[in-house]
Amino acid sequence: MVVEKSRAEQIIAIDVLPARADDLDAIVAVEAQSYTYPWSRNLIQGSLESVHALNYVARDRRSTGVRGFMLNLLIADELHVLNLAVHPLYRRSGIGNRLMEASLAAARERGAVVAFLEVRRSNIQALTLYINRGFNVIGVRRGYYSDNKEDALVMKKIIGR
Ligand SMILES: CC(C)(COP(=O)(O)OP(=O)(O)OC[C@H]1O[C@@H](n2cnc3c(N)ncnc32)[C@H](O)[C@@H]1OP(=O)(O)O)[C@@H](O)C(=O)NCCC(=O)NCCS
């Protein structure tokens, strides 16, 4: 008999931890499942190797498989969110929120005072997450995404003094 895991059990079974260089393949796999136009492996590798990187993965406690990731740059006192994705099978169980919380907490600890991100206007899931986590829309980049010329909403959250 297959017993579906409850949301709470899924949350308990996930650890949010700093990303490692050897998470590259797993992050590329989650990325491929998450976007119509995924980032290239090279771009993801560059984000993992950046001297400004502040990256987290959501790791399954039992299998150690990566279920989600959040890639950020910490530059001076600004956190720039580059990418956040959760494997489709593991969505709506709190992983996106936990990745965001871990990134913001680490950035704050290292002296960041503000976080910025861009999101497609049509991405209701992500937009809702960001608004619920205290981000505000501060601008629009018209036709920012080259694939379909969609607008990007620029969002900001004050995270420190
Ligand atoms: C956006 C994304 C990372 C959210 O991850 P997740 O693990 O499902 O998020 P959570 O379970 O932590 O949910 C956090 C909040 O996001 C919002 N949210 C998530 N999925 C949603 C949906 N389908 N509809 C409306 N709101 C949604 C809700 O506010 C939710 O809080 P709630 O469950 O208490 O209502 C995930 O949907 C994803 O990977 N999407 C594809 C990649 C992407 O678009 N990334 C963002 C690029 S800017």
mmCIF file with all atom_site columns, C-alpha atoms and ligand atoms in Angstrom:
data_model
loop_
_atom_site.group_PDB
_atom_site.id
_atom_site.type_symbol
_atom_site.label_atom_id
_atom_site.label_alt_id
_atom_site.label_comp_id
_atom_site.label_asym_id
_atom_site.label_entity_id
_atom_site.label_seq_id
_atom_site.pdbx_PDB_ins_code
_atom_site.Cartn_x
_atom_site.Cartn_y
_atom_site.Cartn_z
_atom_site.occupancy
_atom_site.B_iso_or_equiv
_atom_site.pdbx_formal_charge
_atom_site.auth_seq_id
_atom_site.auth_comp_id
_atom_site.auth_asym_id
_atom_site.auth_atom_id
_atom_site.pdbx_PDB_model_num
ATOM   1   C CA  . MET A 1 1   ? 0.000  0.000  0.000   1.00 0.00 ? 1   MET A CA  1
ATOM   2   C CA  . VAL A 1 2   ? 1.340  3.454  -0.892  1.00 0.00 ? 2   VAL A CA  1
ATOM   3   C CA  . VAL A 1 3   ? 0.843  5.943  1.912   1.00 0.00 ? 3   VAL A CA  1
ATOM   4   C CA  . GLU A 1 4   ? 1.080  9.561  0.838   1.00 0.00 ? 4   GLU A CA  1
ATOM   5   C CA  . LYS A 1 5   ? 3.310  11.627 3.090   1.00 0.00 ? 5   LYS A CA  1
ATOM   6   C CA  . SER A 1 6   ? 1.601  14.492 4.873   1.00 0.00 ? 6   SER A CA  1
ATOM   7   C CA  . ARG A 1 7   ? 2.878  18.034 4.286   1.00 0.00 ? 7   ARG A CA  1
ATOM   8   C CA  . ALA A 1 8   ? 4.209  18.139 7.860   1.00 0.00 ? 8   ALA A CA  1
ATOM   9   C CA  . GLU A 1 9   ? 6.158  14.901 7.368   1.00 0.00 ? 9   GLU A CA  1
ATOM   10  C CA  . GLN A 1 10  ? 7.681  16.276 4.188   1.00 0.00 ? 10  GLN A CA  1
ATOM   11  C CA  . ILE A 1 11  ? 8.751  19.460 5.959   1.00 0.00 ? 11  ILE A CA  1
ATOM   12  C CA  . ILE A 1 12  ? 10.376 17.473 8.789   1.00 0.00 ? 12  ILE A CA  1
ATOM   13  C CA  . ALA A 1 13  ? 12.253 15.278 6.288   1.00 0.00 ? 13  ALA A CA  1
ATOM   14  C CA  . ILE A 1 14  ? 13.964 18.242 4.601   1.00 0.00 ? 14  ILE A CA  1
ATOM   15  C CA  . ASP A 1 15  ? 17.134 20.024 5.737   1.00 0.00 ? 15  ASP A CA  1
ATOM   16  C CA  . VAL A 1 16  ? 17.995 23.414 4.259   1.00 0.00 ? 16  VAL A CA  1
ATOM   17  C CA  . LEU A 1 17  ? 21.780 23.611 4.011   1.00 0.00 ? 17  LEU A CA  1
ATOM   18  C CA  . PRO A 1 18  ? 24.456 25.621 2.179   1.00 0.00 ? 18  PRO A CA  1
ATOM   19  C CA  . ALA A 1 19  ? 24.882 24.390 -1.401  1.00 0.00 ? 19  ALA A CA  1
ATOM   20  C CA  . ARG A 1 20  ? 28.083 22.512 -2.272  1.00 0.00 ? 20  ARG A CA  1
ATOM   21  C CA  . ALA A 1 21  ? 29.986 22.338 -5.549  1.00 0.00 ? 21  ALA A CA  1
ATOM   22  C CA  . ASP A 1 22  ? 28.920 18.698 -5.967  1.00 0.00 ? 22  ASP A CA  1
ATOM   23  C CA  . ASP A 1 23  ? 25.231 19.711 -5.875  1.00 0.00 ? 23  ASP A CA  1
ATOM   24  C CA  . LEU A 1 24  ? 25.604 20.982 -9.450  1.00 0.00 ? 24  LEU A CA  1
ATOM   25  C CA  . ASP A 1 25  ? 24.025 17.960 -11.201 1.00 0.00 ? 25  ASP A CA  1
ATOM   26  C CA  . ALA A 1 26  ? 21.081 17.861 -8.795  1.00 0.00 ? 26  ALA A CA  1
ATOM   27  C CA  . ILE A 1 27  ? 20.456 21.602 -9.123  1.00 0.00 ? 27  ILE A CA  1
ATOM   28  C CA  . VAL A 1 28  ? 20.601 21.340 -12.926 1.00 0.00 ? 28  VAL A CA  1
ATOM   29  C CA  . ALA A 1 29  ? 17.998 18.540 -12.720 1.00 0.00 ? 29  ALA A CA  1
ATOM   30  C CA  . VAL A 1 30  ? 15.589 20.549 -10.524 1.00 0.00 ? 30  VAL A CA  1
ATOM   31  C CA  . GLU A 1 31  ? 16.105 23.577 -12.788 1.00 0.00 ? 31  GLU A CA  1
ATOM   32  C CA  . ALA A 1 32  ? 15.203 21.496 -15.870 1.00 0.00 ? 32  ALA A CA  1
ATOM   33  C CA  . GLN A 1 33  ? 11.958 20.361 -14.186 1.00 0.00 ? 33  GLN A CA  1
ATOM   34  C CA  . SER A 1 34  ? 11.065 23.890 -13.136 1.00 0.00 ? 34  SER A CA  1
ATOM   35  C CA  . TYR A 1 35  ? 11.324 26.174 -16.169 1.00 0.00 ? 35  TYR A CA  1
ATOM   36  C CA  . THR A 1 36  ? 10.375 26.192 -19.836 1.00 0.00 ? 36  THR A CA  1
ATOM   37  C CA  . TYR A 1 37  ? 13.675 27.967 -20.488 1.00 0.00 ? 37  TYR A CA  1
ATOM   38  C CA  . PRO A 1 38  ? 16.042 26.622 -17.821 1.00 0.00 ? 38  PRO A CA  1
ATOM   39  C CA  . TRP A 1 39  ? 19.398 28.162 -16.971 1.00 0.00 ? 39  TRP A CA  1
ATOM   40  C CA  . SER A 1 40  ? 22.370 26.463 -18.602 1.00 0.00 ? 40  SER A CA  1
ATOM   41  C CA  . ARG A 1 41  ? 24.635 24.214 -16.578 1.00 0.00 ? 41  ARG A CA  1
ATOM   42  C CA  . ASN A 1 42  ? 27.446 26.769 -17.051 1.00 0.00 ? 42  ASN A CA  1
ATOM   43  C CA  . LEU A 1 43  ? 25.345 29.575 -15.617 1.00 0.00 ? 43  LEU A CA  1
ATOM   44  C CA  . ILE A 1 44  ? 24.427 27.489 -12.572 1.00 0.00 ? 44  ILE A CA  1
ATOM   45  C CA  . GLN A 1 45  ? 28.044 26.426 -12.109 1.00 0.00 ? 45  GLN A CA  1
ATOM   46  C CA  . GLY A 1 46  ? 29.102 30.077 -12.278 1.00 0.00 ? 46  GLY A CA  1
ATOM   47  C CA  . SER A 1 47  ? 26.588 30.938 -9.551  1.00 0.00 ? 47  SER A CA  1
ATOM   48  C CA  . LEU A 1 48  ? 27.894 28.133 -7.343  1.00 0.00 ? 48  LEU A CA  1
ATOM   49  C CA  . GLU A 1 49  ? 31.499 29.239 -7.823  1.00 0.00 ? 49  GLU A CA  1
ATOM   50  C CA  . SER A 1 50  ? 31.014 33.008 -7.451  1.00 0.00 ? 50  SER A CA  1
ATOM   51  C CA  . VAL A 1 51  ? 32.969 34.649 -4.637  1.00 0.00 ? 51  VAL A CA  1
ATOM   52  C CA  . HIS A 1 52  ? 29.712 36.433 -3.785  1.00 0.00 ? 52  HIS A CA  1
ATOM   53  C CA  . ALA A 1 53  ? 27.629 33.230 -3.688  1.00 0.00 ? 53  ALA A CA  1
ATOM   54  C CA  . LEU A 1 54  ? 25.201 32.607 -0.823  1.00 0.00 ? 54  LEU A CA  1
ATOM   55  C CA  . ASN A 1 55  ? 23.397 29.473 -1.968  1.00 0.00 ? 55  ASN A CA  1
ATOM   56  C CA  . TYR A 1 56  ? 21.129 26.963 -0.239  1.00 0.00 ? 56  TYR A CA  1
ATOM   57  C CA  . VAL A 1 57  ? 19.689 23.582 -1.110  1.00 0.00 ? 57  VAL A CA  1
ATOM   58  C CA  . ALA A 1 58  ? 16.768 21.670 0.377   1.00 0.00 ? 58  ALA A CA  1
ATOM   59  C CA  . ARG A 1 59  ? 18.128 18.195 1.013   1.00 0.00 ? 59  ARG A CA  1
ATOM   60  C CA  . ASP A 1 60  ? 16.037 15.116 1.732   1.00 0.00 ? 60  ASP A CA  1
ATOM   61  C CA  . ARG A 1 61  ? 17.233 13.953 5.142   1.00 0.00 ? 61  ARG A CA  1
ATOM   62  C CA  . ARG A 1 62  ? 17.008 10.262 4.255   1.00 0.00 ? 62  ARG A CA  1
ATOM   63  C CA  . SER A 1 63  ? 18.160 10.038 0.651   1.00 0.00 ? 63  SER A CA  1
ATOM   64  C CA  . THR A 1 64  ? 20.202 13.313 0.647   1.00 0.00 ? 64  THR A CA  1
ATOM   65  C CA  . GLY A 1 65  ? 18.592 14.118 -2.734  1.00 0.00 ? 65  GLY A CA  1
ATOM   66  C CA  . VAL A 1 66  ? 18.209 17.809 -3.569  1.00 0.00 ? 66  VAL A CA  1
ATOM   67  C CA  . ARG A 1 67  ? 14.524 18.844 -3.758  1.00 0.00 ? 67  ARG A CA  1
ATOM   68  C CA  . GLY A 1 68  ? 15.009 22.561 -4.221  1.00 0.00 ? 68  GLY A CA  1
ATOM   69  C CA  . PHE A 1 69  ? 17.583 25.319 -4.301  1.00 0.00 ? 69  PHE A CA  1
ATOM   70  C CA  . MET A 1 70  ? 18.022 29.055 -3.942  1.00 0.00 ? 70  MET A CA  1
ATOM   71  C CA  . LEU A 1 71  ? 20.937 30.859 -5.586  1.00 0.00 ? 71  LEU A CA  1
ATOM   72  C CA  . ASN A 1 72  ? 21.900 34.328 -4.365  1.00 0.00 ? 72  ASN A CA  1
ATOM   73  C CA  . LEU A 1 73  ? 24.706 36.843 -4.550  1.00 0.00 ? 73  LEU A CA  1
ATOM   74  C CA  . LEU A 1 74  ? 25.676 38.864 -1.499  1.00 0.00 ? 74  LEU A CA  1
ATOM   75  C CA  . ILE A 1 75  ? 27.325 42.033 -2.784  1.00 0.00 ? 75  ILE A CA  1
ATOM   76  C CA  . ALA A 1 76  ? 28.251 44.650 -0.183  1.00 0.00 ? 76  ALA A CA  1
ATOM   77  C CA  . ASP A 1 77  ? 25.099 45.003 1.916   1.00 0.00 ? 77  ASP A CA  1
ATOM   78  C CA  . GLU A 1 78  ? 22.694 43.765 -0.777  1.00 0.00 ? 78  GLU A CA  1
ATOM   79  C CA  . LEU A 1 79  ? 21.305 40.276 -1.293  1.00 0.00 ? 79  LEU A CA  1
ATOM   80  C CA  . HIS A 1 80  ? 20.440 39.600 -4.942  1.00 0.00 ? 80  HIS A CA  1
ATOM   81  C CA  . VAL A 1 81  ? 18.166 36.599 -5.402  1.00 0.00 ? 81  VAL A CA  1
ATOM   82  C CA  . LEU A 1 82  ? 19.098 34.923 -8.689  1.00 0.00 ? 82  LEU A CA  1
ATOM   83  C CA  . ASN A 1 83  ? 17.052 31.747 -8.746  1.00 0.00 ? 83  ASN A CA  1
ATOM   84  C CA  . LEU A 1 84  ? 14.674 29.767 -6.543  1.00 0.00 ? 84  LEU A CA  1
ATOM   85  C CA  . ALA A 1 85  ? 13.106 26.483 -7.563  1.00 0.00 ? 85  ALA A CA  1
ATOM   86  C CA  . VAL A 1 86  ? 11.554 23.431 -5.943  1.00 0.00 ? 86  VAL A CA  1
ATOM   87  C CA  . HIS A 1 87  ? 11.072 20.103 -7.707  1.00 0.00 ? 87  HIS A CA  1
ATOM   88  C CA  . PRO A 1 88  ? 7.432  19.894 -8.896  1.00 0.00 ? 88  PRO A CA  1
ATOM   89  C CA  . LEU A 1 89  ? 6.726  16.799 -6.770  1.00 0.00 ? 89  LEU A CA  1
ATOM   90  C CA  . TYR A 1 90  ? 7.746  18.608 -3.591  1.00 0.00 ? 90  TYR A CA  1
ATOM   91  C CA  . ARG A 1 91  ? 5.997  21.950 -4.034  1.00 0.00 ? 91  ARG A CA  1
ATOM   92  C CA  . ARG A 1 92  ? 3.468  23.417 -1.599  1.00 0.00 ? 92  ARG A CA  1
ATOM   93  C CA  . SER A 1 93  ? 5.145  21.728 1.359   1.00 0.00 ? 93  SER A CA  1
ATOM   94  C CA  . GLY A 1 94  ? 7.006  24.758 2.673   1.00 0.00 ? 94  GLY A CA  1
ATOM   95  C CA  . ILE A 1 95  ? 10.367 24.200 0.978   1.00 0.00 ? 95  ILE A CA  1
ATOM   96  C CA  . GLY A 1 96  ? 10.344 27.468 -0.984  1.00 0.00 ? 96  GLY A CA  1
ATOM   97  C CA  . ASN A 1 97  ? 9.591  29.411 2.192   1.00 0.00 ? 97  ASN A CA  1
ATOM   98  C CA  . ARG A 1 98  ? 12.361 27.635 4.088   1.00 0.00 ? 98  ARG A CA  1
ATOM   99  C CA  . LEU A 1 99  ? 14.921 28.326 1.364   1.00 0.00 ? 99  LEU A CA  1
ATOM   100 C CA  . MET A 1 100 ? 13.916 31.993 1.429   1.00 0.00 ? 100 MET A CA  1
ATOM   101 C CA  . GLU A 1 101 ? 14.115 32.157 5.243   1.00 0.00 ? 101 GLU A CA  1
ATOM   102 C CA  . ALA A 1 102 ? 17.575 30.544 5.282   1.00 0.00 ? 102 ALA A CA  1
ATOM   103 C CA  . SER A 1 103 ? 18.897 32.907 2.600   1.00 0.00 ? 103 SER A CA  1
ATOM   104 C CA  . LEU A 1 104 ? 17.523 36.030 4.261   1.00 0.00 ? 104 LEU A CA  1
ATOM   105 C CA  . ALA A 1 105 ? 18.765 34.985 7.711   1.00 0.00 ? 105 ALA A CA  1
ATOM   106 C CA  . ALA A 1 106 ? 22.288 34.256 6.416   1.00 0.00 ? 106 ALA A CA  1
ATOM   107 C CA  . ALA A 1 107 ? 22.377 37.521 4.467   1.00 0.00 ? 107 ALA A CA  1
ATOM   108 C CA  . ARG A 1 108 ? 21.214 39.495 7.509   1.00 0.00 ? 108 ARG A CA  1
ATOM   109 C CA  . GLU A 1 109 ? 23.850 37.794 9.674   1.00 0.00 ? 109 GLU A CA  1
ATOM   110 C CA  . ARG A 1 110 ? 26.519 38.881 7.178   1.00 0.00 ? 110 ARG A CA  1
ATOM   111 C CA  . GLY A 1 111 ? 25.404 42.492 7.233   1.00 0.00 ? 111 GLY A CA  1
ATOM   112 C CA  . ALA A 1 112 ? 22.940 42.701 4.343   1.00 0.00 ? 112 ALA A CA  1
ATOM   113 C CA  . VAL A 1 113 ? 20.294 45.374 4.764   1.00 0.00 ? 113 VAL A CA  1
ATOM   114 C CA  . VAL A 1 114 ? 18.235 44.872 1.640   1.00 0.00 ? 114 VAL A CA  1
ATOM   115 C CA  . ALA A 1 115 ? 17.237 42.062 -0.745  1.00 0.00 ? 115 ALA A CA  1
ATOM   116 C CA  . PHE A 1 116 ? 16.292 42.437 -4.408  1.00 0.00 ? 116 PHE A CA  1
ATOM   117 C CA  . LEU A 1 117 ? 14.784 40.040 -6.921  1.00 0.00 ? 117 LEU A CA  1
ATOM   118 C CA  . GLU A 1 118 ? 13.054 39.938 -10.287 1.00 0.00 ? 118 GLU A CA  1
ATOM   119 C CA  . VAL A 1 119 ? 10.039 37.821 -11.123 1.00 0.00 ? 119 VAL A CA  1
ATOM   120 C CA  . ARG A 1 120 ? 7.889  37.309 -14.201 1.00 0.00 ? 120 ARG A CA  1
ATOM   121 C CA  . ARG A 1 121 ? 4.650  39.212 -13.951 1.00 0.00 ? 121 ARG A CA  1
ATOM   122 C CA  . SER A 1 122 ? 2.698  35.979 -14.667 1.00 0.00 ? 122 SER A CA  1
ATOM   123 C CA  . ASN A 1 123 ? 4.464  33.860 -12.006 1.00 0.00 ? 123 ASN A CA  1
ATOM   124 C CA  . ILE A 1 124 ? 1.689  33.905 -9.415  1.00 0.00 ? 124 ILE A CA  1
ATOM   125 C CA  . GLN A 1 125 ? 3.214  31.137 -7.249  1.00 0.00 ? 125 GLN A CA  1
ATOM   126 C CA  . ALA A 1 126 ? 6.524  32.957 -6.822  1.00 0.00 ? 126 ALA A CA  1
ATOM   127 C CA  . LEU A 1 127 ? 4.919  36.384 -6.591  1.00 0.00 ? 127 LEU A CA  1
ATOM   128 C CA  . THR A 1 128 ? 2.637  35.191 -3.784  1.00 0.00 ? 128 THR A CA  1
ATOM   129 C CA  . LEU A 1 129 ? 5.567  33.671 -1.919  1.00 0.00 ? 129 LEU A CA  1
ATOM   130 C CA  . TYR A 1 130 ? 7.584  36.891 -2.208  1.00 0.00 ? 130 TYR A CA  1
ATOM   131 C CA  . ILE A 1 131 ? 4.717  39.178 -1.166  1.00 0.00 ? 131 ILE A CA  1
ATOM   132 C CA  . ASN A 1 132 ? 3.962  36.918 1.804   1.00 0.00 ? 132 ASN A CA  1
ATOM   133 C CA  . ARG A 1 133 ? 7.650  37.086 2.798   1.00 0.00 ? 133 ARG A CA  1
ATOM   134 C CA  . GLY A 1 134 ? 7.541  40.902 2.832   1.00 0.00 ? 134 GLY A CA  1
ATOM   135 C CA  . PHE A 1 135 ? 8.869  41.849 -0.616  1.00 0.00 ? 135 PHE A CA  1
ATOM   136 C CA  . ASN A 1 136 ? 7.333  44.893 -2.332  1.00 0.00 ? 136 ASN A CA  1
ATOM   137 C CA  . VAL A 1 137 ? 7.220  45.695 -6.035  1.00 0.00 ? 137 VAL A CA  1
ATOM   138 C CA  . ILE A 1 138 ? 9.456  48.721 -6.656  1.00 0.00 ? 138 ILE A CA  1
ATOM   139 C CA  . GLY A 1 139 ? 9.583  48.746 -10.438 1.00 0.00 ? 139 GLY A CA  1
ATOM   140 C CA  . VAL A 1 140 ? 8.919  47.055 -13.748 1.00 0.00 ? 140 VAL A CA  1
ATOM   141 C CA  . ARG A 1 141 ? 11.469 46.086 -16.405 1.00 0.00 ? 141 ARG A CA  1
ATOM   142 C CA  . ARG A 1 142 ? 9.436  46.074 -19.620 1.00 0.00 ? 142 ARG A CA  1
ATOM   143 C CA  . GLY A 1 143 ? 10.037 43.054 -21.883 1.00 0.00 ? 143 GLY A CA  1
ATOM   144 C CA  . TYR A 1 144 ? 12.894 41.890 -19.639 1.00 0.00 ? 144 TYR A CA  1
ATOM   145 C CA  . TYR A 1 145 ? 12.643 38.161 -20.455 1.00 0.00 ? 145 TYR A CA  1
ATOM   146 C CA  . SER A 1 146 ? 13.984 37.589 -23.965 1.00 0.00 ? 146 SER A CA  1
ATOM   147 C CA  . ASP A 1 147 ? 12.066 34.312 -24.563 1.00 0.00 ? 147 ASP A CA  1
ATOM   148 C CA  . ASN A 1 148 ? 8.571  35.835 -24.539 1.00 0.00 ? 148 ASN A CA  1
ATOM   149 C CA  . LYS A 1 149 ? 9.286  39.522 -23.882 1.00 0.00 ? 149 LYS A CA  1
ATOM   150 C CA  . GLU A 1 150 ? 7.465  39.279 -20.564 1.00 0.00 ? 150 GLU A CA  1
ATOM   151 C CA  . ASP A 1 151 ? 7.852  42.079 -18.025 1.00 0.00 ? 151 ASP A CA  1
ATOM   152 C CA  . ALA A 1 152 ? 9.879  41.536 -14.871 1.00 0.00 ? 152 ALA A CA  1
ATOM   153 C CA  . LEU A 1 153 ? 8.617  42.933 -11.602 1.00 0.00 ? 153 LEU A CA  1
ATOM   154 C CA  . VAL A 1 154 ? 11.506 44.183 -9.476  1.00 0.00 ? 154 VAL A CA  1
ATOM   155 C CA  . MET A 1 155 ? 10.941 43.502 -5.779  1.00 0.00 ? 155 MET A CA  1
ATOM   156 C CA  . LYS A 1 156 ? 12.705 44.690 -2.656  1.00 0.00 ? 156 LYS A CA  1
ATOM   157 C CA  . LYS A 1 157 ? 12.663 43.790 1.018   1.00 0.00 ? 157 LYS A CA  1
ATOM   158 C CA  . ILE A 1 158 ? 14.428 45.613 3.820   1.00 0.00 ? 158 ILE A CA  1
ATOM   159 C CA  . ILE A 1 159 ? 16.152 42.947 5.909   1.00 0.00 ? 159 ILE A CA  1
ATOM   160 C CA  . GLY A 1 160 ? 18.379 44.845 8.306   1.00 0.00 ? 160 GLY A CA  1
ATOM   161 C CA  . ARG A 1 161 ? 19.341 48.204 9.728   1.00 0.00 ? 161 ARG A CA  1
HETATM 162 C C1  . LIG B 2 .   ? 7.832  29.374 -6.572  1.00 0.00 ? 1   LIG B C1  1
HETATM 163 C C2  . LIG B 2 .   ? 8.255  28.038 -5.932  1.00 0.00 ? 1   LIG B C2  1
HETATM 164 C C3  . LIG B 2 .   ? 9.766  28.075 -5.683  1.00 0.00 ? 1   LIG B C3  1
HETATM 165 C C4  . LIG B 2 .   ? 7.529  27.879 -4.593  1.00 0.00 ? 1   LIG B C4  1
HETATM 166 O O1  . LIG B 2 .   ? 8.057  26.738 -3.935  1.00 0.00 ? 1   LIG B O1  1
HETATM 167 P P1  . LIG B 2 .   ? 7.175  25.875 -2.910  1.00 0.00 ? 1   LIG B P1  1
HETATM 168 O O2  . LIG B 2 .   ? 8.099  24.956 -2.184  1.00 0.00 ? 1   LIG B O2  1
HETATM 169 O O3  . LIG B 2 .   ? 6.028  25.285 -3.588  1.00 0.00 ? 1   LIG B O3  1
HETATM 170 O O4  . LIG B 2 .   ? 6.702  27.037 -1.922  1.00 0.00 ? 1   LIG B O4  1
HETATM 171 P P2  . LIG B 2 .   ? 6.068  26.821 -0.479  1.00 0.00 ? 1   LIG B P2  1
HETATM 172 O O5  . LIG B 2 .   ? 5.406  25.512 -0.347  1.00 0.00 ? 1   LIG B O5  1
HETATM 173 O O6  . LIG B 2 .   ? 7.099  27.178 0.537   1.00 0.00 ? 1   LIG B O6  1
HETATM 174 O O7  . LIG B 2 .   ? 4.953  27.930 -0.499  1.00 0.00 ? 1   LIG B O7  1
HETATM 175 C C5  . LIG B 2 .   ? 5.273  29.246 -0.134  1.00 0.00 ? 1   LIG B C5  1
HETATM 176 C C6  . LIG B 2 .   ? 4.150  30.164 -0.517  1.00 0.00 ? 1   LIG B C6  1
HETATM 177 O O8  . LIG B 2 .   ? 4.205  30.418 -1.925  1.00 0.00 ? 1   LIG B O8  1
HETATM 178 C C7  . LIG B 2 .   ? 2.884  30.628 -2.407  1.00 0.00 ? 1   LIG B C7  1
HETATM 179 N N1  . LIG B 2 .   ? 2.571  29.594 -3.397  1.00 0.00 ? 1   LIG B N1  1
HETATM 180 C C8  . LIG B 2 .   ? 3.307  28.506 -3.709  1.00 0.00 ? 1   LIG B C8  1
HETATM 181 N N2  . LIG B 2 .   ? 2.701  27.802 -4.690  1.00 0.00 ? 1   LIG B N2  1
HETATM 182 C C9  . LIG B 2 .   ? 1.579  28.478 -4.993  1.00 0.00 ? 1   LIG B C9  1
HETATM 183 C C10 . LIG B 2 .   ? 0.520  28.266 -5.936  1.00 0.00 ? 1   LIG B C10 1
HETATM 184 N N3  . LIG B 2 .   ? 0.515  27.187 -6.745  1.00 0.00 ? 1   LIG B N3  1
HETATM 185 N N4  . LIG B 2 .   ? -0.480 29.173 -5.987  1.00 0.00 ? 1   LIG B N4  1
HETATM 186 C C11 . LIG B 2 .   ? -0.492 30.270 -5.164  1.00 0.00 ? 1   LIG B C11 1
HETATM 187 N N5  . LIG B 2 .   ? 0.482  30.504 -4.241  1.00 0.00 ? 1   LIG B N5  1
HETATM 188 C C12 . LIG B 2 .   ? 1.488  29.632 -4.169  1.00 0.00 ? 1   LIG B C12 1
HETATM 189 C C13 . LIG B 2 .   ? 1.959  30.516 -1.195  1.00 0.00 ? 1   LIG B C13 1
HETATM 190 O O9  . LIG B 2 .   ? 1.868  31.807 -0.625  1.00 0.00 ? 1   LIG B O9  1
HETATM 191 C C14 . LIG B 2 .   ? 2.763  29.614 -0.282  1.00 0.00 ? 1   LIG B C14 1
HETATM 192 O O10 . LIG B 2 .   ? 2.435  29.726 1.053   1.00 0.00 ? 1   LIG B O10 1
HETATM 193 P P3  . LIG B 2 .   ? 1.236  28.780 1.642   1.00 0.00 ? 1   LIG B P3  1
HETATM 194 O O11 . LIG B 2 .   ? 1.525  27.370 1.206   1.00 0.00 ? 1   LIG B O11 1
HETATM 195 O O12 . LIG B 2 .   ? 1.361  29.003 3.105   1.00 0.00 ? 1   LIG B O12 1
HETATM 196 O O13 . LIG B 2 .   ? -0.027 29.315 1.043   1.00 0.00 ? 1   LIG B O13 1
HETATM 197 C C15 . LIG B 2 .   ? 7.876  26.847 -6.843  1.00 0.00 ? 1   LIG B C15 1
HETATM 198 O O14 . LIG B 2 .   ? 6.527  26.981 -7.238  1.00 0.00 ? 1   LIG B O14 1
HETATM 199 C C16 . LIG B 2 .   ? 8.721  26.701 -8.094  1.00 0.00 ? 1   LIG B C16 1
HETATM 200 O O15 . LIG B 2 .   ? 9.798  26.095 -8.069  1.00 0.00 ? 1   LIG B O15 1
HETATM 201 N N6  . LIG B 2 .   ? 8.271  27.270 -9.224  1.00 0.00 ? 1   LIG B N6  1
HETATM 202 C C17 . LIG B 2 .   ? 8.997  27.143 -10.516 1.00 0.00 ? 1   LIG B C17 1
HETATM 203 C C18 . LIG B 2 .   ? 10.250 27.969 -10.504 1.00 0.00 ? 1   LIG B C18 1
HETATM 204 C C19 . LIG B 2 .   ? 9.957  29.441 -10.255 1.00 0.00 ? 1   LIG B C19 1
HETATM 205 O O16 . LIG B 2 .   ? 9.058  30.004 -10.863 1.00 0.00 ? 1   LIG B O16 1
HETATM 206 N N7  . LIG B 2 .   ? 10.765 30.066 -9.386  1.00 0.00 ? 1   LIG B N7  1
HETATM 207 C C20 . LIG B 2 .   ? 10.648 31.489 -9.065  1.00 0.00 ? 1   LIG B C20 1
HETATM 208 C C21 . LIG B 2 .   ? 11.424 32.287 -10.032 1.00 0.00 ? 1   LIG B C21 1
HETATM 209 S S1  . LIG B 2 .   ? 11.327 34.029 -9.674  1.00 0.00 ? 1   LIG B S1  1
#
